[in-house]
Tab-separated table of C-alpha atoms and ligand atoms in Angstrom:
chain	number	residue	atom	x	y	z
A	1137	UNK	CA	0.000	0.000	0.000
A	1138	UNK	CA	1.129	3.480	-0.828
A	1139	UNK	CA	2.311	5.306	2.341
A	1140	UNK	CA	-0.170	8.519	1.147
A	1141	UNK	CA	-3.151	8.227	0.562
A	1142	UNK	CA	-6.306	10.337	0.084
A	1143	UNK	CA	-9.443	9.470	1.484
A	1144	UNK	CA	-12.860	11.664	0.976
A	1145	UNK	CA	-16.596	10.784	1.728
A	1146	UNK	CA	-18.699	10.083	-1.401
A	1147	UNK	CA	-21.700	11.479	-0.365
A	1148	UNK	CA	-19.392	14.761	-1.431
A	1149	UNK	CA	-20.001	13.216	-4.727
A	1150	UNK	CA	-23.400	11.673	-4.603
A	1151	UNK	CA	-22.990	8.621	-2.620
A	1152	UNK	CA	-24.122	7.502	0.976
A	1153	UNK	CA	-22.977	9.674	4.258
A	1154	UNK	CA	-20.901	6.406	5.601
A	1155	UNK	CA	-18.758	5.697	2.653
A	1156	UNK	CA	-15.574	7.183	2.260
A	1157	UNK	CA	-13.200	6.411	-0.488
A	1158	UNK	CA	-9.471	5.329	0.225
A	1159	UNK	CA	-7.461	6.573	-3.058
A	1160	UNK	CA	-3.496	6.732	-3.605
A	1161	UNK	CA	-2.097	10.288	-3.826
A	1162	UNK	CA	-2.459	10.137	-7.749
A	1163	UNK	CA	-5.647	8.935	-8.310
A	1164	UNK	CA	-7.357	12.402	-7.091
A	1165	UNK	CA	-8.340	14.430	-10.491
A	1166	UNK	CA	-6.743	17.866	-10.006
A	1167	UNK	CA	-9.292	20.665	-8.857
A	1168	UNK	CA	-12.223	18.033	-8.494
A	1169	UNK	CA	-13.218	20.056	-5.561
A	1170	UNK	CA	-12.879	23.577	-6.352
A	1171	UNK	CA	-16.475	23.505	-8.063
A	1172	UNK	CA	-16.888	23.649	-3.471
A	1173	UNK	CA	-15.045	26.338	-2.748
A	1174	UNK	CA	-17.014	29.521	-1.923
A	1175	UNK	CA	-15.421	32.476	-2.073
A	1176	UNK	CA	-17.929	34.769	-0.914
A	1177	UNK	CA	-17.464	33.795	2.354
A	1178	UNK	CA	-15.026	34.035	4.985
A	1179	UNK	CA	-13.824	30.462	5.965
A	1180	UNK	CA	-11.981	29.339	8.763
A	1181	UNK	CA	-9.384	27.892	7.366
A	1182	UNK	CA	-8.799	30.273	5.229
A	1183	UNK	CA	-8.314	32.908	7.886
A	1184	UNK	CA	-6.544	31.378	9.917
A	1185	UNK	CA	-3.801	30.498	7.054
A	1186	UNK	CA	-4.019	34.352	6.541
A	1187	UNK	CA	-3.064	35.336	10.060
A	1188	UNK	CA	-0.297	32.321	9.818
A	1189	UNK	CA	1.305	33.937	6.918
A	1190	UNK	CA	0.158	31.653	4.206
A	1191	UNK	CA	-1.057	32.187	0.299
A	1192	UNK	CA	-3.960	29.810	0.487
A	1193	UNK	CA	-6.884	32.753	1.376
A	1194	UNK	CA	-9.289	34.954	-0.431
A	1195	UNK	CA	-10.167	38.867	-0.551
A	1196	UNK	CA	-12.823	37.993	1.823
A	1197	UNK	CA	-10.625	35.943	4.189
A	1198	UNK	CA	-8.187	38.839	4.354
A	1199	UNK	CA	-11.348	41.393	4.801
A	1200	UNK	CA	-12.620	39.766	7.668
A	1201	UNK	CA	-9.415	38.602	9.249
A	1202	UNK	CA	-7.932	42.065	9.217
A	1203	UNK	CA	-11.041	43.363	10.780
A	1204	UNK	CA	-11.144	40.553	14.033
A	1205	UNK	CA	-6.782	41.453	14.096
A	1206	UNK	CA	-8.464	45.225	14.544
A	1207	UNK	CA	-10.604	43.893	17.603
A	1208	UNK	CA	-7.844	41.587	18.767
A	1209	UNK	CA	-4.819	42.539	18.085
A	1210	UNK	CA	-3.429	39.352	20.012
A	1211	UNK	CA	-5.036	36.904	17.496
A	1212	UNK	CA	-1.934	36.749	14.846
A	1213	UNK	CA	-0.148	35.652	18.017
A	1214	UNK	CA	-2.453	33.124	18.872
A	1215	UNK	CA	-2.679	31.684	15.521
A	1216	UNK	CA	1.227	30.850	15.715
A	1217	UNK	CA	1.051	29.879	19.749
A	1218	UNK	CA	-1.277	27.497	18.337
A	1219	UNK	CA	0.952	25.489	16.129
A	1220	UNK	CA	3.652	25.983	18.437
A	1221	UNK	CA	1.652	24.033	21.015
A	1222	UNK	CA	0.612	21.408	18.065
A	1223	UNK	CA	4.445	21.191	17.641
A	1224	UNK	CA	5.179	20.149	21.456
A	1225	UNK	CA	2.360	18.305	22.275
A	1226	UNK	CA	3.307	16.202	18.932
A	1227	UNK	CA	6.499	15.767	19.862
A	1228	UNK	CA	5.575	15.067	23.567
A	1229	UNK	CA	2.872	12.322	22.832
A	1230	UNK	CA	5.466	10.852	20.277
A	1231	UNK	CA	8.742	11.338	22.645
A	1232	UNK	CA	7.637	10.681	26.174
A	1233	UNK	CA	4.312	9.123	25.392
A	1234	UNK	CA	5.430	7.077	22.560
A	1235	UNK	CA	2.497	7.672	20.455
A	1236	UNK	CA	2.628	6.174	16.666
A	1237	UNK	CA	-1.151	6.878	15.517
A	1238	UNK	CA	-2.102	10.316	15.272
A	1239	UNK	CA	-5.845	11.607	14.256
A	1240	UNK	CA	-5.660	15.021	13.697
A	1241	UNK	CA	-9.409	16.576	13.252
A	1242	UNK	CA	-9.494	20.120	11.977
A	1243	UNK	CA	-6.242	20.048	9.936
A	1244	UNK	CA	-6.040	23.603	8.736
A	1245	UNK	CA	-4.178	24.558	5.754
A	1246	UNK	CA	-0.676	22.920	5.410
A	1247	UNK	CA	1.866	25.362	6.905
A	1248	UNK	CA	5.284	24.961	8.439
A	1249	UNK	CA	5.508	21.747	10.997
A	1250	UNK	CA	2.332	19.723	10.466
A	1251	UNK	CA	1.814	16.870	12.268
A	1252	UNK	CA	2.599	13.761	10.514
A	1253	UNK	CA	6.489	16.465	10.117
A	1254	UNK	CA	6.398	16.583	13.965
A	1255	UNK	CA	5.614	13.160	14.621
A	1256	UNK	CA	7.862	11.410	11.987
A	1257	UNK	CA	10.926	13.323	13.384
A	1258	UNK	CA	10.285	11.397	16.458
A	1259	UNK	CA	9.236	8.409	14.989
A	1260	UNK	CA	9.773	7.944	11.449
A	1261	UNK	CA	7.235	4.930	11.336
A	1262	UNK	CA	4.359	7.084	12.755
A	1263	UNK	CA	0.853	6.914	10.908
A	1264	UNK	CA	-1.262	9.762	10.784
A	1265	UNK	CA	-4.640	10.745	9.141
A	1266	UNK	CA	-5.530	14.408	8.768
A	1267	UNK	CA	-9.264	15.138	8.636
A	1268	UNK	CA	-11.002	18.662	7.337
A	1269	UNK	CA	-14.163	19.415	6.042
A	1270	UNK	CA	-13.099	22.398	3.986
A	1271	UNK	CA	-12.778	21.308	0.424
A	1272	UNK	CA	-10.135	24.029	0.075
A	1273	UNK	CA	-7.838	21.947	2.266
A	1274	UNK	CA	-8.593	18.743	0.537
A	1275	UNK	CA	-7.179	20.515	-2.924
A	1276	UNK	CA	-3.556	21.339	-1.261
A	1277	UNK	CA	-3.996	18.008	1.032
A	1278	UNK	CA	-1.318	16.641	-1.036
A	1279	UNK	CA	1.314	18.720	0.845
A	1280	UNK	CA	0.177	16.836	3.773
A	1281	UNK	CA	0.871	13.668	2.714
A	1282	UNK	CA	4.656	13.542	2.118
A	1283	UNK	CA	5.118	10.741	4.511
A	1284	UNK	CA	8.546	8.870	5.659
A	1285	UNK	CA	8.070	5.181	3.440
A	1286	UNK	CA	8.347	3.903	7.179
A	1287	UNK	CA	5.160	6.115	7.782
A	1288	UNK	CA	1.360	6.721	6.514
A	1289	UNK	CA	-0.342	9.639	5.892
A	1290	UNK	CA	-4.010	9.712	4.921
A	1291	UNK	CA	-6.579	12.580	4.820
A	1292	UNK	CA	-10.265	12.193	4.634
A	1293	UNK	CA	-12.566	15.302	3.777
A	1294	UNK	CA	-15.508	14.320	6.791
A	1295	UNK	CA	-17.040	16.523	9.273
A	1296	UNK	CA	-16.618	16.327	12.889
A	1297	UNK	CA	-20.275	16.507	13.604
A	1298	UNK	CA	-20.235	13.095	12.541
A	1299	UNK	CA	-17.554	11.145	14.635
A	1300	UNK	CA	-18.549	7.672	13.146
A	1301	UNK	CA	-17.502	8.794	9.796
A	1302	UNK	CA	-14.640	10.158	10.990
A	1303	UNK	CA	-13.563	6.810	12.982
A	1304	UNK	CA	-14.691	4.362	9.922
A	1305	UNK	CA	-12.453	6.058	7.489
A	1306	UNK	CA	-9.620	7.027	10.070
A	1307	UNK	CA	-9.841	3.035	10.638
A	1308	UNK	CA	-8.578	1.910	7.039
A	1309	UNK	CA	-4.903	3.587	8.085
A	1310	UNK	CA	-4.848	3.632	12.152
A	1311	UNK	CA	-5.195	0.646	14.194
A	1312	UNK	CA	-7.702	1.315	16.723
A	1313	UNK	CA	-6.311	-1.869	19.019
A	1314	UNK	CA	-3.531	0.339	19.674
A	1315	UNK	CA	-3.201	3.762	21.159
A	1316	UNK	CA	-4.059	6.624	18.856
A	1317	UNK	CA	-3.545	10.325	20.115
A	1318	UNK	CA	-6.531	12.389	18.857
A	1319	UNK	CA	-5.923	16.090	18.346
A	1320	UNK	CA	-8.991	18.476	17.767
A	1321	UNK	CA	-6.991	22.227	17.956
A	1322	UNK	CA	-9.086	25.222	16.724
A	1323	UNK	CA	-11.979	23.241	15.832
A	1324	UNK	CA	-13.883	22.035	18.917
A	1325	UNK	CA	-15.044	25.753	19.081
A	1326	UNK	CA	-17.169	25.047	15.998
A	1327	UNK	CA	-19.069	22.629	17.410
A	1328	UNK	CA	-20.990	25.632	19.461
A	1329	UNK	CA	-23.669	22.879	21.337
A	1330	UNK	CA	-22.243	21.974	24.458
A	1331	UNK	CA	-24.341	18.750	24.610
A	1332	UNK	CA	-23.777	17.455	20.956
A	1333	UNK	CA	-19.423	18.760	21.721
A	1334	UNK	CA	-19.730	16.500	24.660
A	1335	UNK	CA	-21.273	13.094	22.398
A	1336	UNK	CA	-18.409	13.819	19.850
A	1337	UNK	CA	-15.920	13.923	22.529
A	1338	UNK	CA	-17.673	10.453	24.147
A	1339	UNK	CA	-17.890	8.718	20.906
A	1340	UNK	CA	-14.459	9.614	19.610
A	1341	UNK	CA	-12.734	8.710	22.998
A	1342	UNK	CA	-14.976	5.379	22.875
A	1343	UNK	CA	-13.243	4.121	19.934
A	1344	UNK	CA	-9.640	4.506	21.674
A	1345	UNK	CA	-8.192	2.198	23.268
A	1346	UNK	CA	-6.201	2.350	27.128
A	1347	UNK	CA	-3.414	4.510	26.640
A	1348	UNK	CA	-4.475	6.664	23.959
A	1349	UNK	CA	-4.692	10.579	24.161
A	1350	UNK	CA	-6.788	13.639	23.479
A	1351	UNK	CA	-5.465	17.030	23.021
A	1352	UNK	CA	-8.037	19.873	22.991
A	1353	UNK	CA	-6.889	23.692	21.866
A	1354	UNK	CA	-10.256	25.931	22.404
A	1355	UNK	CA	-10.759	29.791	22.807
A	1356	UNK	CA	-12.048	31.490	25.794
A	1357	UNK	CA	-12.729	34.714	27.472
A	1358	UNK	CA	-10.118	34.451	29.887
A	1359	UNK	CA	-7.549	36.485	29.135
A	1360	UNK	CA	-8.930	39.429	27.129
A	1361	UNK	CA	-12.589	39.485	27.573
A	1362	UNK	CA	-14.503	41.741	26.227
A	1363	UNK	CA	-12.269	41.696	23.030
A	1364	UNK	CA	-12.363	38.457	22.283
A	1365	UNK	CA	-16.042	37.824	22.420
A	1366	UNK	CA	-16.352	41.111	20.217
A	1367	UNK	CA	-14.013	38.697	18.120
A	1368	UNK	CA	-16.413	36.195	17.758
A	1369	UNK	CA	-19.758	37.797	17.483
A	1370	UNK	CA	-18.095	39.562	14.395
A	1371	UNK	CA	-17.272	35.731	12.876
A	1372	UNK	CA	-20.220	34.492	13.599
A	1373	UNK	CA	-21.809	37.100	11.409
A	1374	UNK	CA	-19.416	37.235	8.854
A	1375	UNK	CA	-17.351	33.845	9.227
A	1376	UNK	CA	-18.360	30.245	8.626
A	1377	UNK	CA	-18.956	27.559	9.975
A	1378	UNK	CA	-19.698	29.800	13.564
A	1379	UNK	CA	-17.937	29.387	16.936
A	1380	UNK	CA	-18.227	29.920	20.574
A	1381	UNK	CA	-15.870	30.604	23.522
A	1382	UNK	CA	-15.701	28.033	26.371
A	1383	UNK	CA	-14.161	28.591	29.995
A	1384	UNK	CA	-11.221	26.675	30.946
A	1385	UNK	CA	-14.161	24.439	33.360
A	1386	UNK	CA	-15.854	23.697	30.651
A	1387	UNK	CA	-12.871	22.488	28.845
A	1388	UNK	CA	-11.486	20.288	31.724
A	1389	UNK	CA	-14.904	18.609	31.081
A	1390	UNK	CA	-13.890	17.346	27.733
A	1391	UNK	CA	-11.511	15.150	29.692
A	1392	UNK	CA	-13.580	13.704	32.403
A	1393	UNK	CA	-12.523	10.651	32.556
A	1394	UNK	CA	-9.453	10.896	31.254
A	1395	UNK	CA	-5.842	12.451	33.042
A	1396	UNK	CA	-5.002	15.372	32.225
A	1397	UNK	CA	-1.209	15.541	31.812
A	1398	UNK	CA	0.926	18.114	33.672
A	1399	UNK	CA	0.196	20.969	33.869
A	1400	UNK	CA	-3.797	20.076	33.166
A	1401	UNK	CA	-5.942	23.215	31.105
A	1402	UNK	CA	-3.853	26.183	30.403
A	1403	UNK	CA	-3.402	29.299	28.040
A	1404	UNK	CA	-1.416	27.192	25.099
A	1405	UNK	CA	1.887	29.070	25.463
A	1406	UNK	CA	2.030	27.958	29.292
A	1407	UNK	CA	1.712	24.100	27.911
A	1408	UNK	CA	5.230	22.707	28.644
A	1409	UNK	CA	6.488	25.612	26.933
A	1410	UNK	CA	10.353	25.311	25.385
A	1411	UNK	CA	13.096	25.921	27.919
A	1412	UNK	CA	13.750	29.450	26.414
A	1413	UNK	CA	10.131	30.206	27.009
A	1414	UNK	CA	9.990	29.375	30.642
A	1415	UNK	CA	8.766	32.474	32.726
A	1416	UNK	CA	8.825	34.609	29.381
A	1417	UNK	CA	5.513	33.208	27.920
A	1418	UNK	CA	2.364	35.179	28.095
A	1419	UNK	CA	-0.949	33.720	28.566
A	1420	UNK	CA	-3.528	34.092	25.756
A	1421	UNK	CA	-7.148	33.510	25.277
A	1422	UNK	CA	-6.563	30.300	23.517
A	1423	UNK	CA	-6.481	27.056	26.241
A	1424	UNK	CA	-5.529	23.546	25.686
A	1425	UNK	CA	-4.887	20.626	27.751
A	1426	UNK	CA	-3.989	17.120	26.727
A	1427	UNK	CA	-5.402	14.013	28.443
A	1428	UNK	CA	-5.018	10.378	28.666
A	1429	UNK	CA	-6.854	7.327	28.656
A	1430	UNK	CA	-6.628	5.093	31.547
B	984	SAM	C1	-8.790	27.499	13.276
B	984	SAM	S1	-8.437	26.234	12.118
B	984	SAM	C2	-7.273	25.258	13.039
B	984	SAM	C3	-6.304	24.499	12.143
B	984	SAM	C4	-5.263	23.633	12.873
B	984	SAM	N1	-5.874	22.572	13.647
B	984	SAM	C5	-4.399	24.465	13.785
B	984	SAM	O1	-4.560	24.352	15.006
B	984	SAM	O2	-3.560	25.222	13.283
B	984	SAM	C6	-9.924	25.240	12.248
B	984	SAM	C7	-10.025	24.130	11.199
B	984	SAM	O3	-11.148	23.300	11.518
B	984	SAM	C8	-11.831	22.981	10.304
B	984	SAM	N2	-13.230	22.680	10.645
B	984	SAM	C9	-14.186	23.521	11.084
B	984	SAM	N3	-15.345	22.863	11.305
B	984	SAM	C10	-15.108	21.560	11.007
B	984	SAM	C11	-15.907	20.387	11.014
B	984	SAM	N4	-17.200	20.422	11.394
B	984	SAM	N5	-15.345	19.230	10.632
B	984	SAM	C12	-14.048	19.180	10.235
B	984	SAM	N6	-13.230	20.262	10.204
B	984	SAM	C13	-13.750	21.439	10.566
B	984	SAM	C14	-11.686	24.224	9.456
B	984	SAM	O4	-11.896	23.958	8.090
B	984	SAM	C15	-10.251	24.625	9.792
B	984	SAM	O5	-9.343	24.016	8.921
């Protein structure tokens, strides 16, 4: 089997919900897609490449992005603490936890240090399977699948409202006997339901084995406020799909039932950050915490 592979739901293409296809690299028709991609519309992905750096945005990404980094002028910063905590909590669940199965839900645009790059440092033989439901991410996907031969990388186009989909096509690359570290960072917030974010959580941690992991990265209030739930309101009228703040409680609830690893739900940068960082770091209104399964 090809070590990349590229995996999207039919129903995309007019089959059933719980069918996803398994393809090699190659056998995805360039720009099949794009027909998808709205451009009148601010997405998140999008936007949140934008404030990374990145080339893979629209006018109307950069509109609306520039106008929330107006409100918030913290959020460019958060957008890079962000992969900087993907980066160590990678490395830590592949280092000290030795992790080899990643799921990473709510992929993002490829940029600098993706997982399966973190991951495969470590551990060269690591499999991972990206999952987005933006089909702008599925048309650059490739760059996410240059895996070590030793390693996989897969990516399904699936939504996470729909964790059985998610776990059924995640299934044809992971082993699900053995521990798999699930990673939902910047997405989570788009499921804005409390009791439907709590049955995603249940069913996706029900399909892990013992000594698998979650990590969780999630926006709140706590930090600046005000500003950051003037943030939101503004995405939620002009952004898609919507989002919602949570308090650092309500994301230690995520992990009920897991344990939380040192030092339990913090502002990302204060995750374990990198020797140089120690004491230096601010906190910012995006938390995380990574937990595992007994
Ligand atoms: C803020 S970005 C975070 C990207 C990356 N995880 C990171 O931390 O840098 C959120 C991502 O979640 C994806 N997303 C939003 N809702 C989703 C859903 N229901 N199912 C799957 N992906 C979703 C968006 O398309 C976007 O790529």
């Amino acid at each position: 089997m090809s070590p990349t592979r590229l995996i999207w739901p039919r129903r995309r293409y007019g089959a059933r919900r719980d069918s996803v296809a398994v393809v090699t690299e190659n056998s995805l028709p360039d720009g099949q897609p794009a027909a998808e991609i709205d451009t009148t519309v601010s997405h998140s992905a999008r936007v949140w490449d934008y404030w990374l750096g990145g080339k893979d945005n629209y006018a109307v990404d950069r509109e609306v992005g520039d106008r929330i980094a107006a409100m918030l002028p913290d959020i460019v910063r958060h957008a890079r603490a962000d992969r900087a905590f993907l980066g160590r909590a990678v490395r830590y669940l592949a280092a000290e936890a030795g992790i080899r199965q990643f799921l990473d839900i709510g992929t993002g645009l490829p940029t600098a240090n993706n997982t399966h790059e973190v991951a495969q440092r470590v551990a060269p033989e690591s499999r991972v399977v990206y999952v987005d439901d933006d089909p702008l991410v599925l048309v650059h996907a490739r760059a996410l699948l240059t895996s070590t031969p030793e390693g996989v990388t897969s990516y399904i186009q699936a939504d996470l409202h729909h964790p059985a989909d998610i776990i059924g096509g995640a299934a044809q690359t992971l082993d699900f006997t053995q521990p798999v570290a699930i990673t939902l960072l910047g997405v989570l917030w788009h499921v804005t339901d409390n009791d439907e974010a709590d049955s995603i959580i249940n069913q996706l941690v029900d399909a892990l084995p013992s000594g698998s992991y979650l990590a969780i990265a999630h926006p709140t209030l706590e930090v600046t406020g005000e500003k950051m739930a003037a943030a939101i309101r503004y995405w939620n009228e002009y952004g898609t799909p919507p989002g919602t703040h949570r308090t650092p409680a309500e994301i230690a609830r995520f992990f009920d039932g897991l344990e939380l690893v040192e030092p339990g739900v913090v502002s990302s940068t204060l995750w374990r950050p990198e020797p140089a960082q120690i004491g230096a770091a601010e906190a910012i209104d995006q938390f995380c915490a990574v937990g595992r399964k007994p």
